[in-house]
Amino acid sequence: ARSVSTMYCRTTHYVRINGRANGTGPPSGKRLFQGQESFEQAPMYVAVMTYLGFGLVTLFGYFRDFLRAVGLEKCHIAKERDEQKDFVPLYQDFENFYTRNLYMRVRDNWNRPICSLPGPVFDVMERVSPDYNWTFRLTGKTIPNVINMGSYNYLGFAENNVDFLKTVAERVQQYGLGVCSTRQEMGNLGIHQELEELVAEFLGVESAMVLGMGFATNSTNIPALVGKGCLILSDELNHTSLILGARLSGATIRVFKHNNMQSLERVLRDAVCSGQPHTHRPWKKIMIMVEGIYSMEGSVVCLPDIVALKKKYKAYLYLDEAHSIGAVGPTGRGVTELFGLDPSDVDVLMGTFTKSFGAAGGYIAGKKELVDYLRSHSHSAVYASAMSPPVTEQILRAMRCIMGLDGTTIGQTRVHRLAENTRYFRSRLQEMGFIIYGNDDSPVIPLLLYMPGKVVAFSRAMLRRKVGVVVVGFPATPITEARARFCLSAAHTKEMLDKVLFDLNEVGDELCLKFSQRKYTSRPKEQHHNNNDLNKDFKQDSL
């Protein structure tokens, strides 16, 4: 359980003047609100029951292993061949035990196949298992119009509106689907350069480089920036792509507590004062790696404090905005805009197009010297195939829409609707008595379920009510903090959210999931856009 019930980011959000903050210090402007992040601690009995639940399923797991050993139960799990018993084992004992005895019993809650556009609603393919989830068989039926509360479709650009996708179809006819070459050989198209210029303009930086895979944007570019003799200071909740990139770099890695500025400054001070181990030479580089929005916690980075620390200790800052770009800020430009900071205060801006832009790939942005260096030293820039032309066009049309370059206000309306949906959904969950994590501005909303039995019961109960949710448990989360993760979208209508909330209220009462000890007063109903033309934009032709 967490030691604090509520965390406050010490800095204050400001309104940006003319879209840009003044100077390097706190921008002058009207103060909006104090950023708040809620991490309410569950009652002690919840933690006790959670550990007890894992203990029981573990005991039953050992009992089932005994039944398999004596031949009373068939074993489906892969195992070592007798002639390879002296080799290094491919299957680790605990991982194998966890998979066959815990995960397999609840595997039906993950990897559910869908057969329609993954918009605000989708169709789920019905499947059954004759052997307790070891294998699945599709029945040929579908569960239609399931409300999608799990996709990262923040601005609703994962759509199949014929009018919106006309330019994408034209690019397919012009360039085809794939380039079949790297950017440095025969795959450098004019639309790639056009997209990079637009990304740089959108972020307010000198230059940008786009890549075909979001995960690889982190994992293959970080090793080009730091190496042996460098120090990486990584938030303890950073994404796997950041962790992998840091490990591949060969740099020394030290972890600081999540969004804890005292912990970060302590590690920074020690690094500057002590230098490298054994030799005590100064570090070649010290790079702080953080995310804009943390996808499992729903928390927002305390960016102004981190910028102040990196300037104080002469460190570099790497900011992963995979979940925040397009999703937060008055005009969707991410956490730098949310806090009213100059983008040049961040040394390396990274983001992906797989979420708010409804496409694929990622970008690295910053000073021109940085981007030019990565073009010739990054493995993904040199060796990876260039971004697909229709994907490139999809990003272009989405970004132009957000910036208003398409001559409409649809993009900004979506940004504002997402913010309204986020506030409304969070406040209603709190009023119902659920424990939720994260920042008030974050469209990622974790709802704590804690106990392993309730995790699977919750997911199945919501699907029966035609609500698709993502549930996450150990080892992806701490053992006592299993959760459901909701991702809000501008494509969600008020009616959709109200139906989900109604179902959540029912399931929460049935499964006793309302653990919050706080009392929240009912808030005035949020004003949602009722523009008929905009609602028409979100209709999915396939449903």
Coordinates of C-alpha atoms in Angstrom, one line a residue:
A1 CA 0.0 0.0 0.0
R2 CA 1.2 3.5 -0.7
S3 CA 2.5 5.6 2.2
V4 CA 0.6 8.7 1.0
S5 CA -3.1 9.1 0.1
T6 CA -2.8 12.1 -2.1
M7 CA 0.2 13.6 -4.0
Y8 CA 0.3 17.2 -5.1
C9 CA 2.5 18.4 -7.8
R10 CA 4.0 21.5 -6.2
T11 CA 3.9 23.6 -9.4
T12 CA 0.8 25.4 -10.7
H13 CA -0.7 25.2 -14.1
Y14 CA -0.8 28.4 -16.1
V15 CA -2.5 29.7 -19.2
R16 CA 0.0 30.1 -22.0
I17 CA 0.0 33.5 -23.6
N18 CA -0.3 33.5 -27.4
G19 CA 0.4 29.7 -27.3
R20 CA 3.9 30.2 -25.8
A21 CA 5.3 30.7 -22.3
N22 CA 7.5 33.7 -21.7
G23 CA 11.1 33.1 -20.6
T24 CA 12.6 30.0 -18.9
G25 CA 11.0 30.6 -15.5
P26 CA 7.4 30.3 -14.5
P27 CA 5.3 31.9 -17.3
S28 CA 3.3 34.9 -16.6
G29 CA -0.4 34.2 -17.0
K30 CA -3.6 33.5 -15.2
R31 CA -3.4 30.7 -12.7
L32 CA -5.8 27.8 -13.3
F33 CA -5.6 25.2 -10.6
Q34 CA -3.2 23.2 -8.4
G35 CA -2.5 19.9 -10.1
Q36 CA -3.7 17.0 -7.9
E37 CA -2.9 13.3 -8.1
S38 CA -4.9 10.8 -6.0
F39 CA -3.4 7.6 -4.7
E40 CA -5.8 6.7 -1.9
Q41 CA -4.7 4.0 0.4
A42 CA -7.0 1.0 0.7
P43 CA -8.2 -0.3 4.1
M44 CA -6.0 -2.8 5.8
Y45 CA -8.4 -5.7 5.4
V46 CA -8.3 -5.3 1.6
A47 CA -4.5 -5.9 1.5
V48 CA -5.0 -8.9 3.9
M49 CA -7.7 -10.4 1.7
T50 CA -5.6 -9.8 -1.4
Y51 CA -2.6 -11.7 0.0
L52 CA -4.9 -14.4 1.3
G53 CA -6.5 -14.8 -2.2
F54 CA -3.1 -15.2 -3.8
G55 CA -2.1 -17.7 -1.1
L56 CA -5.2 -19.8 -1.7
V57 CA -4.7 -20.0 -5.5
T58 CA -1.1 -20.8 -5.0
L59 CA -2.0 -23.7 -2.7
F60 CA -4.5 -25.0 -5.1
G61 CA -1.9 -24.7 -7.8
Y62 CA 0.5 -27.0 -5.9
F63 CA -2.4 -29.4 -5.4
R64 CA -3.2 -29.4 -9.1
D65 CA 0.5 -30.0 -9.9
F66 CA 0.3 -33.1 -7.6
L67 CA -2.7 -34.3 -9.5
R68 CA -0.9 -33.9 -12.8
A69 CA 2.2 -35.7 -11.4
V70 CA 0.1 -38.8 -10.4
G71 CA -1.8 -38.8 -13.7
L72 CA -5.2 -37.7 -12.4
E73 CA -5.2 -34.5 -14.4
K74 CA -3.9 -33.9 -17.9
C75 CA -1.0 -31.4 -18.2
H76 CA -1.2 -29.1 -21.2
I77 CA 1.8 -26.9 -20.4
A78 CA 5.0 -27.1 -22.5
K79 CA 7.8 -28.8 -20.7
E80 CA 11.4 -29.9 -21.3
R81 CA 12.1 -33.0 -23.3
D82 CA 13.8 -35.9 -21.4
E83 CA 16.8 -35.9 -23.8
Q84 CA 17.4 -32.2 -23.0
K85 CA 17.3 -32.4 -19.2
D86 CA 21.0 -31.5 -18.9
F87 CA 20.5 -28.4 -21.0
V88 CA 19.8 -24.9 -19.6
P89 CA 16.0 -24.9 -18.9
L90 CA 13.9 -23.0 -21.3
Y91 CA 11.0 -22.7 -18.9
Q92 CA 11.7 -21.3 -15.4
D93 CA 9.9 -23.0 -12.6
F94 CA 8.1 -20.1 -11.0
E95 CA 7.0 -18.5 -14.4
N96 CA 5.8 -21.9 -15.5
F97 CA 3.9 -22.5 -12.2
Y98 CA 2.3 -19.0 -12.4
T99 CA 1.3 -19.5 -16.0
R100 CA -0.3 -23.0 -15.7
N101 CA -2.0 -22.6 -12.4
L102 CA -3.0 -18.9 -12.1
Y103 CA -2.9 -17.2 -15.5
M104 CA -4.5 -20.0 -17.4
R105 CA -7.6 -20.1 -15.2
V106 CA -8.4 -16.4 -16.1
R107 CA -6.9 -16.2 -19.6
D108 CA -10.3 -15.6 -21.2
N109 CA -10.1 -12.0 -19.9
W110 CA -7.2 -11.1 -22.2
N111 CA -6.5 -11.3 -26.0
R112 CA -10.2 -11.1 -26.8
P113 CA -10.5 -11.0 -30.6
I114 CA -12.5 -8.2 -32.1
C115 CA -13.9 -8.1 -35.7
S116 CA -14.8 -4.4 -36.3
L117 CA -13.3 -0.9 -36.2
P118 CA -11.8 -0.3 -32.7
G119 CA -13.7 2.9 -32.2
P120 CA -15.9 4.0 -29.3
V121 CA -17.7 0.7 -29.8
F122 CA -16.7 -2.6 -31.4
D123 CA -17.8 -6.1 -32.0
V124 CA -16.2 -8.9 -30.0
M125 CA -15.9 -12.4 -31.4
E126 CA -17.5 -15.0 -29.0
R127 CA -15.2 -17.8 -28.0
V128 CA -15.5 -20.8 -25.6
S129 CA -13.0 -23.1 -24.0
P130 CA -13.5 -26.8 -23.4
D131 CA -10.4 -27.2 -21.2
Y132 CA -10.4 -24.3 -18.8
N133 CA -8.7 -21.7 -21.1
W134 CA -5.9 -23.9 -22.4
T135 CA -7.5 -23.6 -25.9
F136 CA -10.3 -21.5 -27.3
R137 CA -12.8 -22.2 -30.0
L138 CA -14.7 -19.4 -31.9
T139 CA -18.4 -20.0 -32.0
G140 CA -19.0 -17.9 -35.1
K141 CA -21.1 -15.5 -33.1
T142 CA -20.3 -11.9 -32.1
I143 CA -21.1 -9.7 -29.2
P144 CA -22.1 -6.5 -31.1
N145 CA -21.7 -2.8 -30.0
V146 CA -19.5 -3.3 -27.0
I147 CA -18.4 0.0 -25.6
N148 CA -14.7 0.3 -25.9
M149 CA -13.1 1.6 -22.6
G150 CA -9.7 0.2 -23.2
S151 CA -8.2 1.6 -26.4
Y152 CA -5.8 4.6 -26.5
N153 CA -8.1 6.3 -29.0
Y154 CA -7.9 9.5 -27.1
L155 CA -9.1 11.9 -29.8
G156 CA -11.2 9.5 -31.8
F157 CA -9.0 9.4 -34.9
A158 CA -9.3 5.6 -35.1
E159 CA -12.3 6.0 -37.4
N160 CA -13.5 4.9 -40.9
N161 CA -15.3 8.1 -42.0
V162 CA -15.0 8.1 -45.8
D163 CA -14.7 11.8 -46.0
F164 CA -12.0 12.0 -43.4
L165 CA -9.9 9.2 -44.9
K166 CA -10.2 10.3 -48.5
T167 CA -6.6 11.7 -48.5
V168 CA -5.3 8.5 -46.9
A169 CA -6.9 6.4 -49.7
E170 CA -5.3 8.7 -52.3
R171 CA -1.8 8.1 -50.7
V172 CA -2.4 4.4 -51.1
Q173 CA -3.0 4.8 -54.8
Q174 CA -0.1 7.1 -55.2
Y175 CA 2.6 5.3 -53.1
G176 CA 1.2 1.9 -52.2
L177 CA 1.1 0.4 -48.8
G178 CA 4.8 -0.1 -48.1
V179 CA 8.1 1.5 -49.0
C180 CA 10.3 -1.6 -48.7
S181 CA 13.4 0.4 -47.9
T182 CA 15.0 2.5 -45.2
R183 CA 14.9 6.3 -45.2
Q184 CA 18.7 6.5 -46.0
E185 CA 18.3 4.3 -49.1
M186 CA 15.3 4.4 -51.3
G187 CA 12.5 5.0 -48.8
N188 CA 12.7 8.8 -48.1
L189 CA 9.4 10.2 -49.4
G190 CA 8.3 13.8 -49.6
I191 CA 5.5 13.1 -47.2
H192 CA 8.0 11.9 -44.6
Q193 CA 9.8 15.2 -44.7
E194 CA 6.4 17.0 -44.7
L195 CA 5.4 15.2 -41.6
E196 CA 8.6 15.9 -39.8
E197 CA 8.3 19.6 -40.5
L198 CA 4.7 19.6 -39.3
V199 CA 5.6 17.7 -36.1
A200 CA 8.4 20.3 -35.3
E201 CA 5.9 23.1 -35.9
F202 CA 3.2 21.4 -33.7
L203 CA 5.7 20.9 -30.8
G204 CA 7.3 24.3 -31.2
V205 CA 10.9 22.9 -31.6
E206 CA 13.6 23.2 -34.3
S207 CA 13.4 19.7 -35.8
A208 CA 11.8 16.3 -35.6
M209 CA 12.4 12.8 -36.9
V210 CA 9.7 10.2 -37.4
L211 CA 10.0 6.4 -37.1
G212 CA 7.7 3.5 -38.0
M213 CA 7.4 1.9 -34.5
G214 CA 6.6 3.6 -31.3
F215 CA 8.3 1.1 -29.0
A216 CA 11.5 1.2 -31.1
T217 CA 11.5 5.0 -30.9
N218 CA 12.6 4.6 -27.3
S219 CA 14.5 1.3 -27.3
T220 CA 16.7 2.1 -30.3
N221 CA 17.3 5.9 -29.9
I222 CA 18.3 5.9 -26.2
P223 CA 21.4 3.8 -26.9
A224 CA 22.5 6.4 -29.5
L225 CA 22.2 9.2 -26.9
V226 CA 24.0 7.6 -23.9
G227 CA 26.5 4.8 -23.3
K228 CA 29.2 3.6 -21.0
G229 CA 30.3 6.3 -18.6
C230 CA 26.8 8.0 -18.7
L231 CA 24.2 7.9 -16.0
I232 CA 20.4 7.4 -16.5
L233 CA 18.0 8.5 -13.8
S234 CA 14.8 6.6 -14.5
D235 CA 11.4 6.9 -12.8
E236 CA 10.5 3.6 -11.2
L237 CA 7.3 3.4 -13.2
N238 CA 8.7 4.1 -16.6
H239 CA 7.5 2.1 -19.6
T240 CA 9.2 -1.1 -20.7
S241 CA 10.5 0.6 -23.9
L242 CA 12.4 3.2 -21.9
I243 CA 13.8 0.5 -19.6
L244 CA 14.9 -1.7 -22.5
G245 CA 16.5 1.3 -24.2
A246 CA 18.4 2.2 -21.0
R247 CA 19.6 -1.3 -20.6
L248 CA 20.8 -1.6 -24.2
S249 CA 22.7 1.6 -23.9
G250 CA 25.2 0.2 -21.5
A251 CA 24.9 3.3 -19.3
T252 CA 24.6 3.0 -15.5
I253 CA 20.9 3.1 -14.4
R254 CA 19.6 4.5 -11.1
V255 CA 15.9 4.6 -10.2
F256 CA 14.1 7.3 -8.3
K257 CA 10.7 7.1 -6.7
H258 CA 7.7 7.8 -8.9
N259 CA 7.2 11.6 -9.3
N260 CA 9.1 12.2 -6.1
M261 CA 11.3 15.3 -6.5
Q262 CA 13.1 14.7 -3.1
S263 CA 14.2 11.3 -4.3
L264 CA 15.3 12.6 -7.7
E265 CA 17.3 15.4 -6.2
R266 CA 19.0 13.1 -3.7
V267 CA 20.1 10.8 -6.6
L268 CA 21.2 13.8 -8.7
R269 CA 23.2 15.3 -5.9
D270 CA 24.9 12.0 -5.1
A271 CA 25.7 11.5 -8.8
V272 CA 27.3 15.0 -9.2
C273 CA 29.2 14.8 -5.9
S274 CA 30.4 11.2 -6.1
G275 CA 30.9 10.7 -9.8
Q276 CA 31.4 7.3 -11.3
P277 CA 31.9 4.2 -9.1
H278 CA 35.5 3.3 -8.2
T279 CA 37.1 6.1 -10.3
H280 CA 34.9 9.0 -9.1
R281 CA 35.3 10.7 -12.4
P282 CA 32.5 13.0 -13.5
W283 CA 29.7 11.3 -15.5
K284 CA 29.9 12.0 -19.2
K285 CA 26.2 12.7 -19.3
I286 CA 23.4 12.5 -16.7
M287 CA 20.0 12.0 -18.4
I288 CA 16.7 12.1 -16.5
M289 CA 14.0 9.9 -18.2
V290 CA 10.3 10.4 -17.4
E291 CA 6.9 10.0 -19.1
G292 CA 4.3 12.7 -19.6
I293 CA 1.4 10.5 -18.5
Y294 CA 2.1 7.1 -16.9
S295 CA -0.1 4.6 -18.6
M296 CA -0.6 2.3 -15.6
E297 CA -1.0 4.9 -12.9
G298 CA -2.7 7.8 -14.7
S299 CA -0.3 10.2 -13.1
V300 CA 1.2 13.3 -14.8
V301 CA 4.8 14.1 -14.5
C302 CA 5.8 17.1 -12.3
L303 CA 7.5 18.6 -15.2
P304 CA 8.3 22.1 -13.9
D305 CA 10.1 20.7 -10.8
I306 CA 12.1 18.3 -13.0
V307 CA 13.1 21.0 -15.4
A308 CA 14.3 23.1 -12.4
L309 CA 16.3 20.2 -11.1
K310 CA 17.9 19.4 -14.4
K311 CA 19.0 23.0 -14.9
K312 CA 20.3 23.1 -11.3
Y313 CA 22.4 20.0 -11.7
K314 CA 23.2 20.4 -15.5
A315 CA 21.5 17.2 -16.5
Y316 CA 19.6 16.3 -19.7
L317 CA 15.9 15.5 -19.8
Y318 CA 14.3 12.8 -21.9
L319 CA 10.4 13.2 -22.0
D320 CA 8.2 10.3 -23.3
E321 CA 4.9 11.8 -24.3
A322 CA 3.4 8.7 -25.8
H323 CA 0.2 9.1 -23.8
S324 CA 0.2 12.9 -23.3
I325 CA 0.7 14.3 -26.7
G326 CA -2.6 15.2 -28.2
A327 CA -4.4 14.2 -25.0
V328 CA -3.6 17.0 -22.5
G329 CA -3.0 20.7 -22.8
P330 CA -5.4 23.4 -24.0
T331 CA -4.6 22.7 -27.6
G332 CA -3.4 19.1 -27.2
R333 CA 0.4 19.8 -27.3
G334 CA 1.2 17.7 -24.3
V335 CA 2.5 18.3 -20.8
T336 CA 4.8 21.2 -21.8
E337 CA 1.7 23.1 -22.8
L338 CA -0.3 21.9 -19.8
F339 CA 2.3 23.4 -17.5
G340 CA 3.0 26.4 -19.7
L341 CA 6.7 25.6 -20.2
D342 CA 8.9 26.3 -23.2
P343 CA 9.5 23.1 -25.2
S344 CA 13.1 24.0 -25.4
D345 CA 13.4 23.3 -21.7
V346 CA 13.2 19.6 -22.6
D347 CA 16.3 18.3 -24.3
V348 CA 14.7 15.2 -26.0
L349 CA 10.9 15.2 -26.8
M350 CA 9.6 11.7 -27.7
G351 CA 6.1 10.7 -28.5
T352 CA 4.1 8.1 -30.5
F353 CA 1.4 8.3 -33.1
T354 CA -0.3 5.1 -32.0
K355 CA -2.7 6.8 -29.5
S356 CA -4.1 10.3 -30.1
F357 CA -3.4 10.2 -33.8
G358 CA -4.9 6.8 -34.6
A359 CA -1.9 5.6 -36.5
A360 CA 1.5 4.0 -35.8
G361 CA 5.1 5.1 -35.2
G362 CA 6.8 7.7 -33.1
Y363 CA 9.0 10.8 -33.2
I364 CA 12.0 12.3 -31.6
A365 CA 12.1 16.1 -31.5
G366 CA 14.3 18.9 -30.2
K367 CA 17.2 20.9 -31.4
K368 CA 18.4 20.4 -35.0
E369 CA 21.8 19.2 -33.9
L370 CA 20.2 16.4 -31.9
V371 CA 17.9 15.2 -34.6
D372 CA 20.7 15.3 -37.3
Y373 CA 22.9 13.3 -35.0
L374 CA 20.2 10.6 -34.5
R375 CA 19.5 10.4 -38.2
S376 CA 22.9 8.9 -38.7
H377 CA 23.4 7.1 -35.4
S378 CA 20.0 5.6 -34.4
H379 CA 19.5 2.0 -35.4
S380 CA 15.9 2.6 -36.2
A381 CA 16.7 5.5 -38.5
V382 CA 19.5 3.7 -40.3
Y383 CA 18.2 0.1 -40.5
A384 CA 14.4 0.1 -40.0
S385 CA 11.9 0.3 -42.9
A386 CA 10.4 3.8 -43.5
M387 CA 7.0 4.6 -42.3
S388 CA 4.1 3.4 -44.5
P389 CA 2.7 6.1 -46.7
P390 CA -1.0 5.7 -45.7
V391 CA 0.1 5.8 -42.0
T392 CA 2.1 8.9 -42.7
E393 CA -0.9 10.6 -44.3
Q394 CA -3.2 9.5 -41.4
I395 CA -0.8 11.3 -39.0
L396 CA -0.7 14.4 -41.2
R397 CA -4.5 14.7 -41.5
A398 CA -4.9 14.1 -37.7
M399 CA -2.3 16.7 -36.8
R400 CA -3.6 19.2 -39.3
C401 CA -7.0 18.7 -37.8
I402 CA -5.8 19.3 -34.2
M403 CA -3.9 22.4 -35.4
G404 CA -6.9 23.8 -37.3
L405 CA -4.9 23.7 -40.6
D406 CA -7.8 21.9 -42.3
G407 CA -10.0 25.0 -41.9
T408 CA -12.2 23.4 -39.2
T409 CA -12.4 23.5 -35.4
I410 CA -13.1 19.7 -35.2
G411 CA -9.7 19.0 -33.8
Q412 CA -9.9 21.5 -31.0
T413 CA -13.4 20.4 -30.2
R414 CA -12.2 16.9 -29.8
V415 CA -9.4 18.0 -27.4
H416 CA -11.9 19.9 -25.3
R417 CA -14.4 17.0 -25.3
L418 CA -11.7 14.6 -24.1
A419 CA -10.9 16.9 -21.2
E420 CA -14.6 17.1 -20.4
N421 CA -15.1 13.4 -20.6
T422 CA -12.1 12.8 -18.4
R423 CA -13.3 15.2 -15.6
Y424 CA -16.8 13.9 -15.7
F425 CA -15.9 10.2 -15.6
R426 CA -13.3 10.7 -12.8
S427 CA -15.7 12.7 -10.6
R428 CA -18.6 10.2 -11.0
L429 CA -16.3 7.3 -10.1
Q430 CA -15.2 9.1 -7.0
E431 CA -18.7 9.9 -6.0
M432 CA -19.7 6.2 -6.3
G433 CA -17.0 5.3 -3.8
F434 CA -14.4 3.6 -6.1
I435 CA -10.6 4.1 -5.4
I436 CA -9.1 5.6 -8.6
Y437 CA -5.5 6.6 -9.3
G438 CA -4.0 9.5 -11.2
N439 CA -4.2 13.1 -12.1
D440 CA -7.4 15.0 -12.7
D441 CA -6.2 15.8 -16.3
S442 CA -5.2 12.3 -17.2
P443 CA -7.5 10.3 -19.6
V444 CA -6.0 7.1 -18.2
I445 CA -8.1 6.2 -15.2
P446 CA -7.1 3.1 -13.1
L447 CA -9.8 1.7 -10.9
L448 CA -8.4 -0.4 -8.1
L449 CA -9.8 -4.0 -7.7
Y450 CA -7.1 -5.5 -5.5
M451 CA -8.2 -9.1 -5.1
P452 CA -7.4 -11.6 -7.9
G453 CA -10.9 -13.2 -7.8
K454 CA -12.6 -9.8 -8.2
V455 CA -10.4 -8.9 -11.2
V456 CA -11.7 -11.7 -13.4
A457 CA -15.2 -11.4 -12.1
F458 CA -15.2 -7.7 -12.8
S459 CA -14.0 -8.2 -16.4
R460 CA -16.5 -10.9 -17.2
A461 CA -19.4 -9.0 -15.6
M462 CA -18.7 -5.9 -17.6
L463 CA -18.5 -7.9 -20.9
R464 CA -21.9 -9.4 -20.1
R465 CA -23.1 -5.8 -20.0
K466 CA -21.4 -5.0 -23.3
V467 CA -18.6 -2.9 -21.8
G468 CA -15.1 -3.8 -22.9
V469 CA -12.5 -3.1 -20.1
V470 CA -8.8 -3.8 -19.6
V471 CA -7.9 -5.5 -16.3
V472 CA -4.3 -5.7 -15.1
G473 CA -2.7 -7.6 -12.3
F474 CA 0.5 -9.1 -10.9
P475 CA 3.2 -9.1 -12.2
A476 CA 2.4 -6.1 -14.4
T477 CA 1.3 -4.3 -11.2
P478 CA 2.3 -4.7 -7.5
I479 CA 0.6 -7.8 -6.1
T480 CA -1.8 -5.8 -3.9
E481 CA -2.8 -3.3 -6.6
A482 CA -4.6 -5.1 -9.4
R483 CA -6.8 -2.8 -11.4
A484 CA -9.1 -2.0 -14.3
R485 CA -7.7 0.7 -16.6
F486 CA -10.1 2.9 -18.4
C487 CA -9.0 5.1 -21.3
L488 CA -11.3 7.9 -22.2
S489 CA -11.9 9.1 -25.7
A490 CA -13.3 12.2 -27.3
A491 CA -15.4 9.7 -29.4
H492 CA -17.3 8.6 -26.2
T493 CA -20.7 10.3 -26.0
K494 CA -22.3 11.3 -22.8
E495 CA -24.8 8.5 -23.2
M496 CA -22.0 5.9 -23.5
L497 CA -20.3 7.2 -20.4
D498 CA -23.5 7.2 -18.4
K499 CA -24.2 3.6 -19.4
V500 CA -20.7 2.5 -18.4
L501 CA -21.1 4.4 -15.1
F502 CA -24.5 2.8 -14.5
D503 CA -23.0 -0.7 -15.1
L504 CA -20.0 0.1 -13.0
N505 CA -22.2 1.1 -10.1
E506 CA -24.1 -2.2 -10.3
V507 CA -21.0 -4.3 -10.6
G508 CA -19.3 -2.4 -7.9
D509 CA -22.2 -3.2 -5.5
E510 CA -22.4 -6.8 -6.6
L511 CA -18.6 -7.5 -6.1
C512 CA -18.1 -5.0 -3.2
L513 CA -15.5 -3.0 -5.0
K514 CA -16.2 0.4 -3.5
F515 CA -13.3 0.6 -1.1
S516 CA -12.9 4.4 -0.8
Q517 CA -13.2 5.9 2.6
R518 CA -13.5 9.5 1.3
K519 CA -16.7 11.3 0.9
Y520 CA -17.2 13.3 -2.3
T521 CA -20.0 15.7 -2.9
S522 CA -22.0 15.5 -6.0
R523 CA -20.7 18.0 -8.6
P524 CA -22.7 19.9 -11.1
K525 CA -23.2 18.1 -14.4
E526 CA -20.5 18.8 -16.9
Q527 CA -21.5 20.6 -20.1
H528 CA -20.9 18.4 -23.1
H529 CA -20.9 19.4 -26.7
N530 CA -24.2 18.6 -28.5
N531 CA -23.0 19.7 -31.9
N532 CA -24.8 17.4 -34.3
D533 CA -22.2 17.8 -37.0
L534 CA -19.4 16.8 -34.6
N535 CA -21.5 13.8 -33.3
K536 CA -21.9 12.7 -36.9
D537 CA -18.1 12.8 -37.3
F538 CA -17.8 10.1 -34.7
K539 CA -20.3 7.7 -36.2
Q540 CA -18.6 4.5 -37.3
D541 CA -19.8 3.3 -40.7
S542 CA -19.2 -0.4 -39.8
L543 CA -21.5 -0.5 -36.8

